[in-house]
Amino acid sequence: MPELSKRTEAFTDSVIRRMTRVSLQYGAVNLSQGFPDFDPPQEILDRLAEVTREDYHQYSITWGAQNFREALAEKQSRLMGRKIDPNGEIVVTCGSTEAMMAAMMTAVNPGDKVIVFSPFYENYGADAILSGAEPIYVPLRPPAFGFDSDELEAAFRQHPKALILCNPSNPCGKVFTLEELEQIAALAEKYDVFVITDEVYEHIVYPPNRHIYFASLPGMWERTISCSSLSKTYSITGWRLGYIIAPPRIIETAKKVHDFLTVGAAAPLQEAAVTGLRFGDSYYTQLQEKYTAKRGLFLSGLDALGIVHTVPQGAYYVLLDISEFGFASDLEFCETLAREVGVGAVPGSSFFREPVNHLIRLHFAKRDETLNEALTRLAGLRKKIPARRPSV
Ligand code: GLN
């Protein structure tokens, strides 16, 4: 039989998605793959029910339904501080997963280098493989997950084609400050590099931190490919609605990449989601308050159990330090955790370029009952997973 493609040889399956399967297998409270277990806003669901009886069953315009692009342009113009043209500056994609892949394929040639901050969301590794790019990793160092300016400039000196910026950041919860973004912007300009953003947690930011759109920085609109999605903002991760916002020169090409990859996002879902895009500001304030309360509940529960963890500034992930258990493999720890304690987590090593195996990622985008159940189970953690002493 012929061999399969070289391109896919380096692929492993997604550890995040695998841990969801492991959680299901052991009946664990699944705090691994980040998605809510509460309903999307009722207005969106009501509109979805109507849409099924209306005329939205065939392809929409490949780069996004007109109504959707107009509603999105209006919302993002308000947030990003510039008038976004719904006809020339948006491509609607099947989730931000496709948006990021299409952005990479639009901007990057095989062999080009791309700067990725580590820890990073695991899809960027696959995006790089599929588009033939070679990642240059720049560490974000705990506890604040700041970068070293010299290290970052050294990466830029290798003449990358693009930098990937996940802000607010999955998995470390970092929200980049204006000063940090300005440093990145100055380097992007100096070395003439694209910035591809992943801003899916744009509305999940804990005060006093605030989200700054990279494209809104002076001079950055022209070189920024902004990717985001409706998944987290409206609790509709299964609808697979994402988008790219960029200047017309970039969008012209991104439209073609997207068209040949997927043709388009689901037409009835785009129409139903317009209801969400038209929500007023109070929706986003309430969303922020809801997640701030969940963060409070979950982190104080972890504190009460004496578990050392990160405090996210944005997004809904927390990294727990499992050093005390003495496991050589964090993947094995997560499997043991799901089986013995009944809580699903993602091994930290799937996010770090550096050899890190003392962290696991949990998320708190869950109903309070679910979070409390997870905390109750975690209370038995030390009893159910005795610490391993490394043999001398
Ligand atoms: N972004 C979410 C996570 O990091 C879900 C990713 C996915 O599986 N598409 O868990």
Short mmCIF file of C-alpha atoms and ligand atoms in Angstrom, two decimals:
data_model
loop_
_atom_site.label_atom_id
_atom_site.label_comp_id
_atom_site.label_asym_id
_atom_site.label_seq_id
_atom_site.Cartn_x
_atom_site.Cartn_y
_atom_site.Cartn_z
CA MET A 1 0.00 0.00 0.00
CA PRO A 2 1.23 3.53 -0.67
CA GLU A 3 2.41 5.55 2.29
CA LEU A 4 0.25 8.23 3.81
CA SER A 5 1.29 11.87 3.53
CA LYS A 6 4.58 13.01 5.07
CA ARG A 7 2.73 16.07 6.33
CA THR A 8 0.70 14.01 8.79
CA GLU A 9 3.56 11.88 10.10
CA ALA A 10 4.28 14.26 12.97
CA PHE A 11 0.64 14.39 14.01
CA THR A 12 -0.60 13.03 17.30
CA ASP A 13 -4.31 13.15 18.04
CA SER A 14 -5.51 16.15 20.04
CA VAL A 15 -4.82 15.50 23.72
CA ILE A 16 -7.62 17.91 24.66
CA ARG A 17 -10.20 15.97 22.66
CA ARG A 18 -8.71 12.65 23.86
CA MET A 19 -9.22 13.68 27.49
CA THR A 20 -12.91 14.26 26.78
CA ARG A 21 -13.12 10.64 25.59
CA VAL A 22 -11.20 9.46 28.70
CA SER A 23 -13.62 11.44 30.91
CA LEU A 24 -16.60 9.80 29.22
CA GLN A 25 -15.02 6.37 29.65
CA TYR A 26 -14.69 6.81 33.44
CA GLY A 27 -17.81 8.91 34.04
CA ALA A 28 -15.56 11.77 35.19
CA VAL A 29 -16.70 15.38 35.57
CA ASN A 30 -15.17 16.62 32.35
CA LEU A 31 -13.18 19.77 33.03
CA SER A 32 -10.73 19.00 30.22
CA GLN A 33 -11.97 20.25 26.83
CA GLY A 34 -13.23 23.79 27.35
CA PHE A 35 -16.94 24.04 26.67
CA PRO A 36 -19.96 24.98 28.81
CA ASP A 37 -22.58 22.60 30.16
CA PHE A 38 -25.16 25.39 30.42
CA ASP A 39 -27.50 26.52 27.69
CA PRO A 40 -26.87 29.30 25.19
CA PRO A 41 -29.05 32.42 25.59
CA GLN A 42 -32.74 31.56 25.14
CA GLU A 43 -33.25 34.25 22.46
CA ILE A 44 -30.68 32.52 20.22
CA LEU A 45 -32.37 29.14 20.73
CA ASP A 46 -35.81 30.61 20.00
CA ARG A 47 -34.49 32.12 16.79
CA LEU A 48 -32.91 28.77 15.86
CA ALA A 49 -36.32 27.10 16.17
CA GLU A 50 -37.84 29.72 13.84
CA VAL A 51 -34.98 29.48 11.37
CA THR A 52 -35.59 25.77 10.81
CA ARG A 53 -38.97 26.71 9.29
CA GLU A 54 -37.55 29.53 7.16
CA ASP A 55 -35.54 29.48 4.00
CA TYR A 56 -31.98 28.90 5.29
CA HIS A 57 -31.33 25.35 4.20
CA GLN A 58 -28.97 25.85 1.27
CA TYR A 59 -25.46 27.27 1.10
CA SER A 60 -25.05 30.81 2.27
CA ILE A 61 -22.58 33.08 0.48
CA THR A 62 -19.32 31.21 0.95
CA TRP A 63 -17.57 33.95 2.96
CA GLY A 64 -20.59 34.35 5.26
CA ALA A 65 -24.28 35.23 5.11
CA GLN A 66 -24.86 38.94 4.48
CA ASN A 67 -27.01 39.35 7.58
CA PHE A 68 -24.38 37.67 9.76
CA ARG A 69 -21.50 39.72 8.37
CA GLU A 70 -23.43 42.95 8.84
CA ALA A 71 -24.31 42.15 12.46
CA LEU A 72 -20.73 41.05 13.16
CA ALA A 73 -19.25 44.13 11.50
CA GLU A 74 -21.46 46.37 13.60
CA LYS A 75 -20.49 44.63 16.86
CA GLN A 76 -16.77 44.44 16.12
CA SER A 77 -16.61 48.02 14.80
CA ARG A 78 -17.87 49.10 18.22
CA LEU A 79 -15.25 47.02 20.02
CA MET A 80 -12.25 47.36 17.73
CA GLY A 81 -12.61 51.12 17.32
CA ARG A 82 -12.69 51.22 13.52
CA LYS A 83 -15.37 50.80 10.90
CA ILE A 84 -15.22 47.17 9.71
CA ASP A 85 -16.59 46.66 6.19
CA PRO A 86 -18.94 43.64 6.21
CA ASN A 87 -18.34 43.11 2.49
CA GLY A 88 -14.59 43.37 2.23
CA GLU A 89 -13.07 42.73 5.65
CA ILE A 90 -14.75 39.57 7.01
CA VAL A 91 -14.71 35.85 6.23
CA VAL A 92 -17.05 33.65 8.29
CA THR A 93 -15.50 30.24 8.99
CA CYS A 94 -16.33 26.90 10.62
CA GLY A 95 -15.13 27.90 14.07
CA SER A 96 -11.94 29.76 14.88
CA THR A 97 -10.14 26.45 14.26
CA GLU A 98 -10.75 26.93 10.55
CA ALA A 99 -10.16 30.68 10.85
CA MET A 100 -6.65 30.08 12.24
CA MET A 101 -5.84 27.42 9.66
CA ALA A 102 -7.10 29.62 6.81
CA ALA A 103 -5.16 32.58 8.22
CA MET A 104 -1.95 30.53 8.30
CA MET A 105 -2.47 29.24 4.77
CA THR A 106 -3.19 32.77 3.61
CA ALA A 107 -0.08 34.29 5.15
CA VAL A 108 2.56 31.58 5.28
CA ASN A 109 4.58 29.60 2.72
CA PRO A 110 6.02 26.15 3.44
CA GLY A 111 9.38 26.68 5.15
CA ASP A 112 8.42 30.06 6.64
CA LYS A 113 8.91 30.60 10.35
CA VAL A 114 6.11 31.54 12.71
CA ILE A 115 6.53 32.81 16.29
CA VAL A 116 4.38 30.97 18.84
CA PHE A 117 4.35 31.81 22.55
CA SER A 118 4.67 28.78 24.82
CA PRO A 119 2.45 27.59 26.50
CA PHE A 120 0.16 27.57 23.48
CA TYR A 121 -3.17 26.12 22.41
CA GLU A 122 -2.31 22.76 20.82
CA ASN A 123 -3.99 23.46 17.45
CA TYR A 124 -1.24 25.94 16.53
CA GLY A 125 1.22 23.05 16.28
CA ALA A 126 -1.10 21.31 13.80
CA ASP A 127 -1.72 24.59 11.93
CA ALA A 128 2.03 24.96 11.51
CA ILE A 129 2.43 21.37 10.26
CA LEU A 130 -0.43 21.65 7.75
CA SER A 131 0.75 24.97 6.38
CA GLY A 132 4.40 23.83 6.35
CA ALA A 133 5.52 26.52 8.79
CA GLU A 134 8.31 26.10 11.30
CA PRO A 135 7.42 27.40 14.77
CA ILE A 136 9.87 29.50 16.79
CA TYR A 137 8.74 29.18 20.40
CA VAL A 138 9.08 32.07 22.81
CA PRO A 139 8.41 31.15 26.45
CA LEU A 140 5.87 32.95 28.62
CA ARG A 141 7.28 32.52 32.10
CA PRO A 142 5.12 31.87 35.16
CA PRO A 143 3.78 33.23 37.43
CA ALA A 144 2.86 36.31 35.33
CA PHE A 145 3.54 34.55 32.01
CA GLY A 146 5.48 37.54 30.74
CA PHE A 147 7.93 37.29 27.84
CA ASP A 148 11.52 38.40 27.78
CA SER A 149 11.89 41.29 25.31
CA ASP A 150 15.34 40.16 24.17
CA GLU A 151 14.15 36.61 23.63
CA LEU A 152 11.23 37.89 21.59
CA GLU A 153 13.43 40.14 19.48
CA ALA A 154 15.84 37.23 18.91
CA ALA A 155 12.88 35.29 17.50
CA PHE A 156 11.99 38.21 15.22
CA ARG A 157 15.60 38.35 14.01
CA GLN A 158 15.06 34.89 12.48
CA HIS A 159 12.73 36.63 10.01
CA PRO A 160 9.44 34.92 10.73
CA LYS A 161 6.50 35.53 8.44
CA ALA A 162 3.95 35.74 11.25
CA LEU A 163 3.43 35.73 15.01
CA ILE A 164 0.49 33.92 16.59
CA LEU A 165 -1.06 35.82 19.48
CA CYS A 166 -3.62 34.07 21.67
CA ASN A 167 -5.10 36.82 23.82
CA PRO A 168 -6.65 36.19 26.35
CA SER A 169 -4.47 33.18 26.43
CA ASN A 170 -5.38 29.51 26.56
CA PRO A 171 -4.12 27.75 28.72
CA CYS A 172 -2.34 30.22 31.01
CA GLY A 173 -5.09 32.84 31.30
CA LYS A 174 -2.76 35.70 30.47
CA VAL A 175 -4.25 38.96 29.21
CA PHE A 176 -1.53 40.88 27.39
CA THR A 177 -1.06 44.44 28.67
CA LEU A 178 -1.01 47.47 26.40
CA GLU A 179 2.72 47.78 26.99
CA GLU A 180 3.35 44.17 25.95
CA LEU A 181 1.17 44.53 22.87
CA GLU A 182 3.00 47.72 21.92
CA GLN A 183 6.31 45.89 22.16
CA ILE A 184 5.02 43.15 19.87
CA ALA A 185 3.61 45.78 17.50
CA ALA A 186 6.94 47.63 17.31
CA LEU A 187 8.75 44.38 16.46
CA ALA A 188 6.09 43.33 13.93
CA GLU A 189 6.61 46.65 12.19
CA LYS A 190 10.40 46.62 12.43
CA TYR A 191 10.72 43.10 11.00
CA ASP A 192 7.65 43.32 8.74
CA VAL A 193 5.71 40.39 10.19
CA PHE A 194 1.99 39.46 10.14
CA VAL A 195 0.22 39.01 13.46
CA ILE A 196 -2.44 36.28 13.50
CA THR A 197 -4.61 36.62 16.58
CA ASP A 198 -6.81 34.11 18.35
CA GLU A 199 -9.19 36.21 20.44
CA VAL A 200 -11.96 33.73 21.19
CA TYR A 201 -11.94 34.72 24.87
CA GLU A 202 -12.26 38.43 24.07
CA HIS A 203 -15.34 38.74 26.32
CA ILE A 204 -14.06 36.55 29.16
CA VAL A 205 -11.67 38.90 30.95
CA TYR A 206 -11.54 39.54 34.69
CA PRO A 207 -11.39 43.17 35.82
CA PRO A 208 -9.18 45.14 36.24
CA ASN A 209 -7.67 43.36 33.22
CA ARG A 210 -9.12 44.42 29.89
CA HIS A 211 -8.91 43.05 26.40
CA ILE A 212 -7.14 45.15 23.79
CA TYR A 213 -7.62 44.11 20.16
CA PHE A 214 -4.20 43.89 18.55
CA ALA A 215 -5.64 45.23 15.27
CA SER A 216 -6.69 48.40 17.11
CA LEU A 217 -3.10 49.42 17.93
CA PRO A 218 -1.73 52.26 15.82
CA GLY A 219 -0.45 50.97 12.48
CA MET A 220 -1.38 47.35 13.19
CA TRP A 221 -4.63 47.00 11.21
CA GLU A 222 -2.78 46.42 7.92
CA ARG A 223 -0.70 43.49 9.21
CA THR A 224 -3.15 41.83 11.63
CA ILE A 225 -5.34 38.84 10.80
CA SER A 226 -7.87 38.78 13.65
CA CYS A 227 -9.48 35.39 14.29
CA SER A 228 -12.26 34.74 16.74
CA SER A 229 -15.51 32.86 17.16
CA LEU A 230 -18.95 32.88 18.69
CA SER A 231 -18.32 29.60 20.56
CA LYS A 232 -17.33 30.95 23.94
CA THR A 233 -19.15 34.28 23.82
CA TYR A 234 -22.59 32.73 23.24
CA SER A 235 -21.90 29.22 24.64
CA ILE A 236 -22.37 27.57 21.23
CA THR A 237 -19.12 25.65 20.74
CA GLY A 238 -20.93 22.98 18.69
CA TRP A 239 -22.23 25.47 16.15
CA ARG A 240 -18.76 25.99 14.71
CA LEU A 241 -19.09 29.68 13.88
CA GLY A 242 -15.86 31.63 13.63
CA TYR A 243 -14.45 34.42 11.55
CA ILE A 244 -11.47 36.30 10.24
CA ILE A 245 -11.36 40.09 10.22
CA ALA A 246 -8.56 41.71 8.23
CA PRO A 247 -7.88 44.34 5.56
CA PRO A 248 -9.33 43.65 2.07
CA ARG A 249 -5.96 42.58 0.59
CA ILE A 250 -5.73 39.70 3.08
CA ILE A 251 -9.45 38.88 3.06
CA GLU A 252 -9.50 38.47 -0.74
CA THR A 253 -7.09 35.53 -0.39
CA ALA A 254 -8.52 34.19 2.88
CA LYS A 255 -11.94 33.98 1.17
CA LYS A 256 -10.53 31.62 -1.45
CA VAL A 257 -8.68 29.45 1.09
CA HIS A 258 -11.86 29.19 3.15
CA ASP A 259 -14.04 28.48 0.11
CA PHE A 260 -11.89 25.53 -0.96
CA LEU A 261 -11.49 24.22 2.58
CA THR A 262 -15.13 24.18 3.68
CA VAL A 263 -17.31 26.25 1.28
CA GLY A 264 -19.03 27.84 4.23
CA ALA A 265 -20.37 27.76 7.75
CA ALA A 266 -23.85 26.33 8.38
CA ALA A 267 -26.46 28.73 6.97
CA PRO A 268 -29.26 28.23 9.52
CA LEU A 269 -26.83 28.57 12.42
CA GLN A 270 -25.41 31.81 11.04
CA GLU A 271 -28.92 33.22 10.79
CA ALA A 272 -29.84 32.18 14.34
CA ALA A 273 -26.59 33.56 15.75
CA VAL A 274 -27.36 37.03 14.35
CA THR A 275 -29.68 37.38 17.35
CA GLY A 276 -26.64 37.06 19.63
CA LEU A 277 -24.47 39.42 17.58
CA ARG A 278 -27.19 42.06 17.97
CA PHE A 279 -27.26 41.83 21.80
CA GLY A 280 -26.54 45.09 23.61
CA ASP A 281 -23.54 45.74 25.85
CA SER A 282 -25.31 44.44 28.96
CA TYR A 283 -25.06 40.87 27.61
CA TYR A 284 -21.27 41.05 27.64
CA THR A 285 -21.18 42.65 31.09
CA GLN A 286 -23.35 39.84 32.43
CA LEU A 287 -21.20 37.21 30.74
CA GLN A 288 -18.14 38.70 32.40
CA GLU A 289 -19.87 38.75 35.77
CA LYS A 290 -20.99 35.16 35.37
CA TYR A 291 -17.47 33.95 34.62
CA THR A 292 -15.97 36.13 37.36
CA ALA A 293 -18.29 34.38 39.83
CA LYS A 294 -17.38 30.94 38.46
CA ARG A 295 -13.70 31.76 38.70
CA GLY A 296 -14.24 32.85 42.32
CA LEU A 297 -16.14 29.68 43.19
CA PHE A 298 -13.66 27.31 41.58
CA LEU A 299 -10.44 28.98 42.69
CA SER A 300 -11.57 29.40 46.28
CA GLY A 301 -12.52 25.71 46.25
CA LEU A 302 -9.03 24.81 45.05
CA ASP A 303 -7.51 27.11 47.69
CA ALA A 304 -9.54 25.40 50.40
CA LEU A 305 -8.07 22.08 49.26
CA GLY A 306 -4.56 23.52 49.38
CA ILE A 307 -3.95 23.00 45.67
CA VAL A 308 -1.45 25.40 44.12
CA HIS A 309 -2.82 26.95 40.92
CA THR A 310 -2.61 29.87 38.50
CA VAL A 311 -5.05 32.79 38.73
CA PRO A 312 -6.30 33.54 35.22
CA GLN A 313 -6.71 37.15 34.09
CA GLY A 314 -8.90 35.99 31.22
CA ALA A 315 -10.33 32.86 29.54
CA TYR A 316 -11.63 30.04 31.76
CA TYR A 317 -8.68 27.78 32.42
CA VAL A 318 -6.60 27.16 35.51
CA LEU A 319 -3.30 25.30 35.73
CA LEU A 320 -2.87 23.13 38.83
CA ASP A 321 0.54 22.21 40.18
CA ILE A 322 0.76 18.45 40.68
CA SER A 323 4.45 18.30 41.66
CA GLU A 324 3.59 16.88 45.08
CA PHE A 325 2.31 13.64 43.48
CA GLY A 326 5.70 12.84 41.96
CA PHE A 327 4.35 11.50 38.64
CA ALA A 328 6.88 11.30 35.82
CA SER A 329 4.08 11.69 33.27
CA ASP A 330 1.31 14.28 33.53
CA LEU A 331 -0.69 12.29 30.98
CA GLU A 332 -0.61 9.30 33.30
CA PHE A 333 -1.62 11.59 36.16
CA CYS A 334 -4.65 12.84 34.18
CA GLU A 335 -5.71 9.30 33.33
CA THR A 336 -5.39 8.32 37.00
CA LEU A 337 -7.31 11.45 38.01
CA ALA A 338 -10.20 10.61 35.66
CA ARG A 339 -10.28 6.97 36.76
CA GLU A 340 -9.69 7.27 40.51
CA VAL A 341 -11.02 10.72 41.38
CA GLY A 342 -13.54 11.19 38.58
CA VAL A 343 -12.35 14.55 37.24
CA GLY A 344 -11.19 15.10 33.65
CA ALA A 345 -8.16 17.37 33.06
CA VAL A 346 -5.66 18.04 30.26
CA PRO A 347 -1.96 17.34 30.85
CA GLY A 348 0.01 20.59 30.81
CA SER A 349 2.69 19.07 28.60
CA SER A 350 0.33 19.30 25.62
CA PHE A 351 0.60 23.10 25.79
CA PHE A 352 4.27 23.67 26.57
CA ARG A 353 7.26 23.51 24.26
CA GLU A 354 9.49 23.31 27.34
CA PRO A 355 9.68 19.97 29.19
CA VAL A 356 6.89 20.72 31.67
CA ASN A 357 5.04 17.84 33.33
CA HIS A 358 3.99 19.20 36.70
CA LEU A 359 0.88 21.07 35.55
CA ILE A 360 -2.62 20.03 34.53
CA ARG A 361 -5.33 22.22 33.03
CA LEU A 362 -8.91 22.36 34.29
CA HIS A 363 -11.64 24.70 33.09
CA PHE A 364 -14.54 26.29 34.91
CA ALA A 365 -17.06 26.95 32.12
CA LYS A 366 -19.55 24.77 33.90
CA ARG A 367 -22.71 25.07 35.98
CA ASP A 368 -22.01 25.78 39.65
CA GLU A 369 -23.36 22.30 40.55
CA THR A 370 -20.83 20.73 38.19
CA LEU A 371 -17.98 22.77 39.64
CA ASN A 372 -19.04 21.90 43.19
CA GLU A 373 -19.22 18.22 42.26
CA ALA A 374 -15.72 18.41 40.79
CA LEU A 375 -14.45 20.12 43.97
CA THR A 376 -16.10 17.47 46.14
CA ARG A 377 -14.34 14.78 44.13
CA LEU A 378 -11.03 16.66 44.22
CA ALA A 379 -11.27 16.70 48.02
CA GLY A 380 -10.39 12.98 47.86
CA LEU A 381 -7.44 13.62 45.56
CA ARG A 382 -4.57 12.98 47.99
CA LYS A 383 -6.21 9.89 49.41
CA LYS A 384 -7.00 8.38 46.04
CA ILE A 385 -3.73 9.26 44.34
CA PRO A 386 -0.92 8.66 46.84
CA ALA A 387 2.26 10.58 46.11
CA ARG A 388 4.94 8.59 44.32
CA ARG A 389 8.39 9.00 45.70
CA PRO A 390 10.95 9.03 42.95
CA SER A 391 13.25 6.02 43.41
CA VAL A 392 16.82 6.95 44.28
N1 GLN B 1 -10.58 25.70 23.14
C1 GLN B 1 -11.08 24.61 23.91
C2 GLN B 1 -9.98 24.00 24.75
O1 GLN B 1 -8.86 24.44 24.74
C3 GLN B 1 -11.73 23.57 23.06
C4 GLN B 1 -10.90 23.24 21.90
C5 GLN B 1 -11.50 22.27 20.98
O2 GLN B 1 -11.54 21.12 21.30
N2 GLN B 1 -11.93 22.72 19.84
O3 GLN B 1 -10.25 23.07 25.46
#
